[in-house]
mmCIF file of C-alpha atoms in Angstrom:
data_model
loop_
_atom_site.group_PDB
_atom_site.id
_atom_site.type_symbol
_atom_site.label_atom_id
_atom_site.label_comp_id
_atom_site.label_asym_id
_atom_site.label_seq_id
_atom_site.Cartn_x
_atom_site.Cartn_y
_atom_site.Cartn_z
ATOM 1 C CA UNK D 875 46.969 79.643 99.973
ATOM 2 C CA UNK D 876 49.111 82.474 99.772
ATOM 3 C CA UNK D 877 52.906 84.014 99.325
ATOM 4 C CA UNK D 878 55.345 85.720 101.162
ATOM 5 C CA UNK D 879 58.566 87.408 100.091
ATOM 6 C CA UNK D 880 61.864 86.858 102.401
ATOM 7 C CA UNK D 881 64.235 89.208 103.056
ATOM 8 C CA UNK D 882 66.260 88.113 100.337
ATOM 9 C CA UNK D 883 63.374 88.421 97.844
ATOM 10 C CA UNK D 884 62.128 84.545 97.743
ATOM 11 C CA UNK D 885 58.604 84.196 97.294
ATOM 12 C CA UNK D 886 57.113 81.440 99.628
ATOM 13 C CA UNK D 887 54.062 79.497 98.871
ATOM 14 C CA UNK D 888 52.021 78.705 101.650
ATOM 15 C CA UNK D 889 48.886 76.920 102.605
ATOM 16 C CA UNK D 890 46.600 78.266 105.689
ATOM 17 C CA UNK D 891 43.483 76.811 106.512
ATOM 18 C CA UNK D 892 40.971 76.622 109.553
ATOM 19 C CA UNK D 893 41.604 78.646 112.884
ATOM 20 C CA UNK D 894 42.323 77.098 116.359
ATOM 21 C CA UNK D 895 45.939 76.114 117.319
ATOM 22 C CA UNK D 896 48.111 76.224 114.537
ATOM 23 C CA UNK D 897 49.598 72.995 113.184
ATOM 24 C CA UNK D 898 52.776 73.942 111.202
ATOM 25 C CA UNK D 899 53.834 71.222 108.469
ATOM 26 C CA UNK D 900 57.760 71.035 106.869
ATOM 27 C CA UNK D 901 57.626 68.558 104.349
ATOM 28 C CA UNK D 902 60.220 66.328 102.828
ATOM 29 C CA UNK D 903 62.821 66.538 99.907
ATOM 30 C CA UNK D 904 62.216 67.253 97.243
ATOM 31 C CA UNK D 905 58.671 67.492 97.692
ATOM 32 C CA UNK D 906 56.105 69.915 98.232
ATOM 33 C CA UNK D 907 53.350 71.085 100.911
ATOM 34 C CA UNK D 908 51.180 68.757 98.954
ATOM 35 C CA UNK D 909 52.658 65.722 100.451
ATOM 36 C CA UNK D 910 50.976 66.772 103.870
ATOM 37 C CA UNK D 911 47.503 66.442 102.226
ATOM 38 C CA UNK D 912 46.217 63.908 104.411
ATOM 39 C CA UNK D 913 47.458 65.485 107.818
ATOM 40 C CA UNK D 914 46.075 68.720 106.941
ATOM 41 C CA UNK D 915 42.635 67.451 106.144
ATOM 42 C CA UNK D 916 42.807 65.553 108.942
ATOM 43 C CA UNK D 917 43.651 67.521 111.620
ATOM 44 C CA UNK D 918 41.804 70.556 110.010
ATOM 45 C CA UNK D 919 38.713 68.341 110.721
ATOM 46 C CA UNK D 920 39.964 67.922 114.718
ATOM 47 C CA UNK D 921 39.774 71.707 114.985
ATOM 48 C CA UNK D 922 43.321 72.866 114.361
ATOM 49 C CA UNK D 923 44.335 75.441 112.117
ATOM 50 C CA UNK D 924 46.769 73.793 109.790
ATOM 51 C CA UNK D 925 49.780 75.465 107.661
ATOM 52 C CA UNK D 926 52.114 74.374 105.073
ATOM 53 C CA UNK D 927 54.736 75.868 102.974
ATOM 54 C CA UNK D 928 56.637 74.817 99.712
ATOM 55 C CA UNK D 929 60.312 75.226 100.899
ATOM 56 C CA UNK D 930 62.086 77.764 98.572
ATOM 57 C CA UNK D 931 63.337 75.749 95.177
ATOM 58 C CA UNK D 932 60.513 73.269 96.156
ATOM 59 C CA UNK D 933 56.932 73.136 94.578
ATOM 60 C CA UNK D 934 55.102 76.968 93.755
ATOM 61 C CA UNK D 935 57.962 78.852 95.752
ATOM 62 C CA UNK D 936 60.453 80.785 93.833
ATOM 63 C CA UNK D 937 63.255 78.519 92.157
ATOM 64 C CA UNK D 938 66.284 80.084 93.276
ATOM 65 C CA UNK D 939 69.472 79.003 92.490
ATOM 66 C CA UNK D 940 71.082 79.744 95.997
ATOM 67 C CA UNK D 941 70.047 79.515 99.392
ATOM 68 C CA UNK D 942 69.463 76.031 99.427
ATOM 69 C CA UNK D 943 70.916 75.327 103.309
ATOM 70 C CA UNK D 944 69.353 74.731 106.439
ATOM 71 C CA UNK D 945 70.012 78.343 107.549
ATOM 72 C CA UNK D 946 67.643 79.458 104.823
ATOM 73 C CA UNK D 947 65.085 76.750 105.222
ATOM 74 C CA UNK D 948 64.765 77.541 108.788
ATOM 75 C CA UNK D 949 64.722 81.525 108.123
ATOM 76 C CA UNK D 950 61.943 80.834 105.673
ATOM 77 C CA UNK D 951 59.711 78.878 108.014
ATOM 78 C CA UNK D 952 60.668 81.814 110.672
ATOM 79 C CA UNK D 953 59.453 84.136 107.737
ATOM 80 C CA UNK D 954 56.033 82.273 107.338
ATOM 81 C CA UNK D 955 55.385 81.847 110.890
ATOM 82 C CA UNK D 956 55.934 85.796 111.704
ATOM 83 C CA UNK D 957 53.854 86.575 108.566
ATOM 84 C CA UNK D 958 50.913 84.561 110.053
ATOM 85 C CA UNK D 959 51.517 85.800 113.598
ATOM 86 C CA UNK D 960 51.338 82.071 114.471
ATOM 87 C CA UNK D 961 51.663 81.474 118.413
ATOM 88 C CA UNK D 962 51.278 78.507 120.537
ATOM 89 C CA UNK D 963 52.235 76.542 116.983
ATOM 90 C CA UNK D 964 53.002 72.660 116.955
ATOM 91 C CA UNK D 965 55.497 72.126 114.416
ATOM 92 C CA UNK D 966 55.795 68.711 112.320
ATOM 93 C CA UNK D 967 58.433 67.723 110.134
ATOM 94 C CA UNK D 968 58.898 64.781 107.986
ATOM 95 C CA UNK D 969 62.410 63.513 106.833
ATOM 96 C CA UNK D 970 64.381 66.656 105.428
ATOM 97 C CA UNK D 971 61.235 68.820 107.024
ATOM 98 C CA UNK D 972 62.242 67.493 110.161
ATOM 99 C CA UNK D 973 65.763 68.935 110.183
ATOM 100 C CA UNK D 974 64.443 72.003 109.120
ATOM 101 C CA UNK D 975 61.816 72.073 112.391
ATOM 102 C CA UNK D 976 65.042 71.375 114.372
ATOM 103 C CA UNK D 977 67.199 73.887 112.798
ATOM 104 C CA UNK D 978 64.099 76.537 113.352
ATOM 105 C CA UNK D 979 63.177 75.810 116.864
ATOM 106 C CA UNK D 980 67.277 76.128 117.824
ATOM 107 C CA UNK D 981 67.767 79.033 115.896
ATOM 108 C CA UNK D 982 64.961 81.135 116.228
ATOM 109 C CA UNK D 983 63.846 80.146 119.679
ATOM 110 C CA UNK D 984 60.677 78.312 121.280
ATOM 111 C CA UNK D 985 58.685 81.907 121.985
ATOM 112 C CA UNK D 986 56.241 80.935 119.299
ATOM 113 C CA UNK D 987 55.930 77.123 119.696
ATOM 114 C CA UNK D 988 54.589 74.775 121.930
ATOM 115 C CA UNK D 989 55.624 70.719 120.951
ATOM 116 C CA UNK D 990 56.992 69.706 117.840
ATOM 117 C CA UNK D 991 57.321 65.932 116.094
ATOM 118 C CA UNK D 992 59.753 64.960 113.810
ATOM 119 C CA UNK D 993 59.070 61.687 111.369
ATOM 120 C CA UNK D 994 61.399 59.527 110.086
ATOM 121 C CA UNK D 995 63.790 63.096 109.932
ATOM 122 C CA UNK D 996 67.298 63.619 108.968
ATOM 123 C CA UNK D 997 68.771 64.492 112.293
ATOM 124 C CA UNK D 998 70.959 64.293 114.234
ATOM 125 C CA UNK D 999 73.277 63.756 110.769
ATOM 126 C CA UNK D 1000 72.790 61.230 107.834
ATOM 127 C CA UNK D 1001 76.630 61.528 106.733
ATOM 128 C CA UNK D 1002 79.175 59.056 108.114
ATOM 129 C CA UNK D 1003 82.147 60.848 110.081
ATOM 130 C CA UNK D 1004 84.503 59.973 112.332
ATOM 131 C CA UNK D 1005 82.173 61.164 115.203
ATOM 132 C CA UNK D 1006 79.386 59.696 113.156
ATOM 133 C CA UNK D 1007 80.217 55.993 112.407
ATOM 134 C CA UNK D 1008 77.155 54.553 111.969
ATOM 135 C CA UNK D 1009 75.946 57.335 108.980
ATOM 136 C CA UNK D 1010 75.756 56.552 105.387
ATOM 137 C CA UNK D 1011 78.921 56.808 103.049
ATOM 138 C CA UNK D 1012 79.303 60.317 101.283
ATOM 139 C CA UNK D 1013 79.160 58.551 98.110
ATOM 140 C CA UNK D 1014 75.590 57.178 98.813
ATOM 141 C CA UNK D 1015 74.482 60.923 98.694
ATOM 142 C CA UNK D 1016 77.041 61.641 95.563
ATOM 143 C CA UNK D 1017 74.874 58.915 93.786
ATOM 144 C CA UNK D 1018 71.865 60.520 94.061
ATOM 145 C CA UNK D 1019 72.926 63.815 93.091
ATOM 146 C CA UNK D 1020 74.296 62.082 90.373
ATOM 147 C CA UNK D 1021 71.129 60.380 89.187
ATOM 148 C CA UNK D 1022 69.331 63.356 89.593
ATOM 149 C CA UNK D 1023 71.697 65.442 87.152
ATOM 150 C CA UNK D 1024 71.496 62.458 84.824
ATOM 151 C CA UNK D 1025 67.744 62.351 84.809
ATOM 152 C CA UNK D 1026 65.751 63.757 87.120
ATOM 153 C CA UNK D 1027 62.784 62.213 85.700
ATOM 154 C CA UNK D 1028 63.683 58.915 85.676
ATOM 155 C CA UNK D 1029 65.299 58.879 89.322
ATOM 156 C CA UNK D 1030 62.227 60.483 90.669
ATOM 157 C CA UNK D 1031 60.049 57.645 89.310
ATOM 158 C CA UNK D 1032 62.386 55.034 90.603
ATOM 159 C CA UNK D 1033 62.647 56.195 94.152
ATOM 160 C CA UNK D 1034 58.879 56.553 95.425
ATOM 161 C CA UNK D 1035 58.663 53.048 93.657
ATOM 162 C CA UNK D 1036 61.012 51.464 95.600
ATOM 163 C CA UNK D 1037 62.430 52.222 98.942
ATOM 164 C CA UNK D 1038 60.617 55.634 99.658
ATOM 165 C CA UNK D 1039 57.614 54.091 100.296
ATOM 166 C CA UNK D 1040 58.609 50.366 100.627
ATOM 167 C CA UNK D 1041 57.169 49.027 97.199
ATOM 168 C CA UNK D 1042 60.103 46.973 96.976
ATOM 169 C CA UNK D 1043 59.532 44.728 99.878
ATOM 170 C CA UNK D 1044 58.018 41.575 99.399
ATOM 171 C CA UNK D 1045 54.499 41.253 99.927
ATOM 172 C CA UNK D 1046 53.830 45.351 99.926
ATOM 173 C CA UNK D 1047 51.279 46.153 96.989
ATOM 174 C CA UNK D 1048 52.687 49.073 95.114
ATOM 175 C CA UNK D 1049 50.451 52.231 94.631
ATOM 176 C CA UNK D 1050 50.904 53.937 90.941
ATOM 177 C CA UNK D 1051 48.922 56.695 92.235
ATOM 178 C CA UNK D 1052 51.107 57.608 95.086
ATOM 179 C CA UNK D 1053 54.379 57.284 92.860
ATOM 180 C CA UNK D 1054 52.767 59.762 90.092
ATOM 181 C CA UNK D 1055 51.948 62.211 92.930
ATOM 182 C CA UNK D 1056 55.581 61.938 94.436
ATOM 183 C CA UNK D 1057 56.991 62.423 90.884
ATOM 184 C CA UNK D 1058 54.669 65.162 90.333
ATOM 185 C CA UNK D 1059 55.491 67.162 93.446
ATOM 186 C CA UNK D 1060 59.378 66.520 92.546
ATOM 187 C CA UNK D 1061 59.336 67.959 89.169
ATOM 188 C CA UNK D 1062 57.455 70.951 89.952
ATOM 189 C CA UNK D 1063 60.226 71.992 92.078
ATOM 190 C CA UNK D 1064 64.083 73.002 90.761
ATOM 191 C CA UNK D 1065 66.888 70.968 89.887
ATOM 192 C CA UNK D 1066 69.237 73.185 91.940
ATOM 193 C CA UNK D 1067 67.543 73.227 94.767
ATOM 194 C CA UNK D 1068 67.050 69.433 94.864
ATOM 195 C CA UNK D 1069 70.703 69.366 94.052
ATOM 196 C CA UNK D 1070 71.960 71.302 96.609
ATOM 197 C CA UNK D 1071 69.240 69.789 99.160
ATOM 198 C CA UNK D 1072 71.232 66.680 99.181
ATOM 199 C CA UNK D 1073 74.091 68.293 100.846
ATOM 200 C CA UNK D 1074 71.785 70.276 103.131
ATOM 201 C CA UNK D 1075 70.010 67.380 103.988
ATOM 202 C CA UNK D 1076 72.905 64.924 104.465
ATOM 203 C CA UNK D 1077 75.699 67.105 105.830
ATOM 204 C CA UNK D 1078 73.752 69.001 108.130
ATOM 205 C CA UNK D 1079 74.752 68.503 112.090
ATOM 206 C CA UNK D 1080 71.854 68.794 114.257
ATOM 207 C CA UNK D 1081 73.508 67.709 117.309
ATOM 208 C CA UNK D 1082 73.699 71.082 118.653
ATOM 209 C CA UNK D 1083 70.497 72.013 117.793
ATOM 210 C CA UNK D 1084 68.898 68.944 119.471
ATOM 211 C CA UNK D 1085 70.375 69.871 123.068
ATOM 212 C CA UNK D 1086 69.136 73.711 122.702
ATOM 213 C CA UNK D 1087 65.469 72.685 122.005
ATOM 214 C CA UNK D 1088 63.163 72.241 125.315
ATOM 215 C CA UNK D 1089 59.787 71.768 124.259
ATOM 216 C CA UNK D 1090 58.051 68.080 123.823
ATOM 217 C CA UNK D 1091 59.477 66.736 120.530
ATOM 218 C CA UNK D 1092 57.559 63.193 119.671
ATOM 219 C CA UNK D 1093 60.295 61.411 117.527
ATOM 220 C CA UNK D 1094 58.273 58.920 114.988
ATOM 221 C CA UNK D 1095 60.765 56.658 113.291
ATOM 222 C CA UNK D 1096 60.352 53.266 111.570
ATOM 223 C CA UNK D 1097 63.133 50.247 112.064
ATOM 224 C CA UNK D 1098 62.417 49.574 107.890
ATOM 225 C CA UNK D 1099 63.107 53.258 106.880
ATOM 226 C CA UNK D 1100 65.308 52.468 103.700
ATOM 227 C CA UNK D 1101 66.390 56.294 103.222
ATOM 228 C CA UNK D 1102 67.230 57.589 106.724
ATOM 229 C CA UNK D 1103 68.249 54.704 108.760
ATOM 230 C CA UNK D 1104 66.666 54.062 111.980
ATOM 231 C CA UNK D 1105 69.972 53.235 114.271
ATOM 232 C CA UNK D 1106 71.881 56.925 113.438
ATOM 233 C CA UNK D 1107 68.830 59.134 113.618
ATOM 234 C CA UNK D 1108 65.255 58.394 115.477
ATOM 235 C CA UNK D 1109 66.782 56.977 118.871
ATOM 236 C CA UNK D 1110 69.869 59.216 118.616
ATOM 237 C CA UNK D 1111 67.522 62.258 118.242
ATOM 238 C CA UNK D 1112 65.026 61.374 121.242
ATOM 239 C CA UNK D 1113 68.163 61.152 123.610
ATOM 240 C CA UNK D 1114 69.842 64.185 122.319
ATOM 241 C CA UNK D 1115 66.496 66.420 122.950
ATOM 242 C CA UNK D 1116 66.096 67.422 126.903
ATOM 243 C CA UNK D 1117 62.167 66.307 126.489
ATOM 244 C CA UNK D 1118 61.948 64.155 123.774
ATOM 245 C CA UNK D 1119 59.876 61.001 123.220
ATOM 246 C CA UNK D 1120 60.433 58.048 120.743
ATOM 247 C CA UNK D 1121 57.813 55.911 118.990
ATOM 248 C CA UNK D 1122 59.242 53.431 117.150
ATOM 249 C CA UNK D 1123 57.456 51.262 114.159
ATOM 250 C CA UNK D 1124 58.883 47.981 113.254
ATOM 251 C CA UNK D 1125 57.909 47.472 109.431
ATOM 252 C CA UNK D 1126 56.681 50.894 108.442
ATOM 253 C CA UNK D 1127 58.220 52.803 105.088
ATOM 254 C CA UNK D 1128 60.003 56.272 105.162
ATOM 255 C CA UNK D 1129 57.018 57.544 103.382
ATOM 256 C CA UNK D 1130 54.520 56.444 106.515
ATOM 257 C CA UNK D 1131 52.607 59.708 106.493
ATOM 258 C CA UNK D 1132 51.263 58.842 103.314
ATOM 259 C CA UNK D 1133 51.378 55.135 103.095
ATOM 260 C CA UNK D 1134 50.006 54.589 106.721
ATOM 261 C CA UNK D 1135 48.410 57.754 107.569
ATOM 262 C CA UNK D 1136 45.522 56.733 109.493
ATOM 263 C CA UNK D 1137 48.463 54.968 112.098
ATOM 264 C CA UNK D 1138 50.502 58.514 111.914
ATOM 265 C CA UNK D 1139 47.877 60.867 112.382
ATOM 266 C CA UNK D 1140 46.189 59.049 115.293
ATOM 267 C CA UNK D 1141 49.712 58.842 117.280
ATOM 268 C CA UNK D 1142 50.468 62.573 116.529
ATOM 269 C CA UNK D 1143 47.134 63.390 117.764
ATOM 270 C CA UNK D 1144 47.486 61.389 120.902
ATOM 271 C CA UNK D 1145 50.754 63.508 121.345
ATOM 272 C CA UNK D 1146 48.979 66.633 120.876
ATOM 273 C CA UNK D 1147 45.809 65.973 122.925
ATOM 274 C CA UNK D 1148 48.509 64.840 125.794
#
């Protein structure tokens, strides 16, 4: 574990374990690098070097009041990659982290990367617009910000208790430990970062970013994702990518890297070794 300081003075916390080809993990909103614990331990055992950082304002990184946008997220990721001098890296991003990976590759190039995977990710665009009629109405995201501002702790219990992990689906057994770990990670971060982050993940249009990427990208998404709806995201991203492969699941939740880590890890490993 370590920290780096970005060009604008933000301290970014990261984990760096093992040796071999590096896999760099980018977490979702409003979590931290800890959300990748299962994947990091699994791929470490497969002989990879595993790296994950806390996004600015999240986890153990600086709770700065500004810079909570995709340009800064991508630049911070680039700073970690360059500080560790990572080469031939595989980038894996979940949800907002998928947007971060896509924007990083388009903004900073692919010279240090070899493959990528985006899981239940926000690209190409979440919010509904004239050009994106299948997106979610803006008032959905306004509502997230309102709940966060009114009672962040309560909101951060309700989201993982229900749609994030699919615990609101009939017959799905809830896990209090998973819910509490989501709450713990969320409450470690800064309210301002999380509030602004809603705009970053919902209103950033990644269409042109996706078109620029040439390396192989695995797009993993479930049709039952209640956070990032499948129809306007996964299939469209795969179509826009020059070398994208879509892996569709029927009934897994948005938080499938946690609830179905065995499935996700096996499919990721197959892609990395192909």
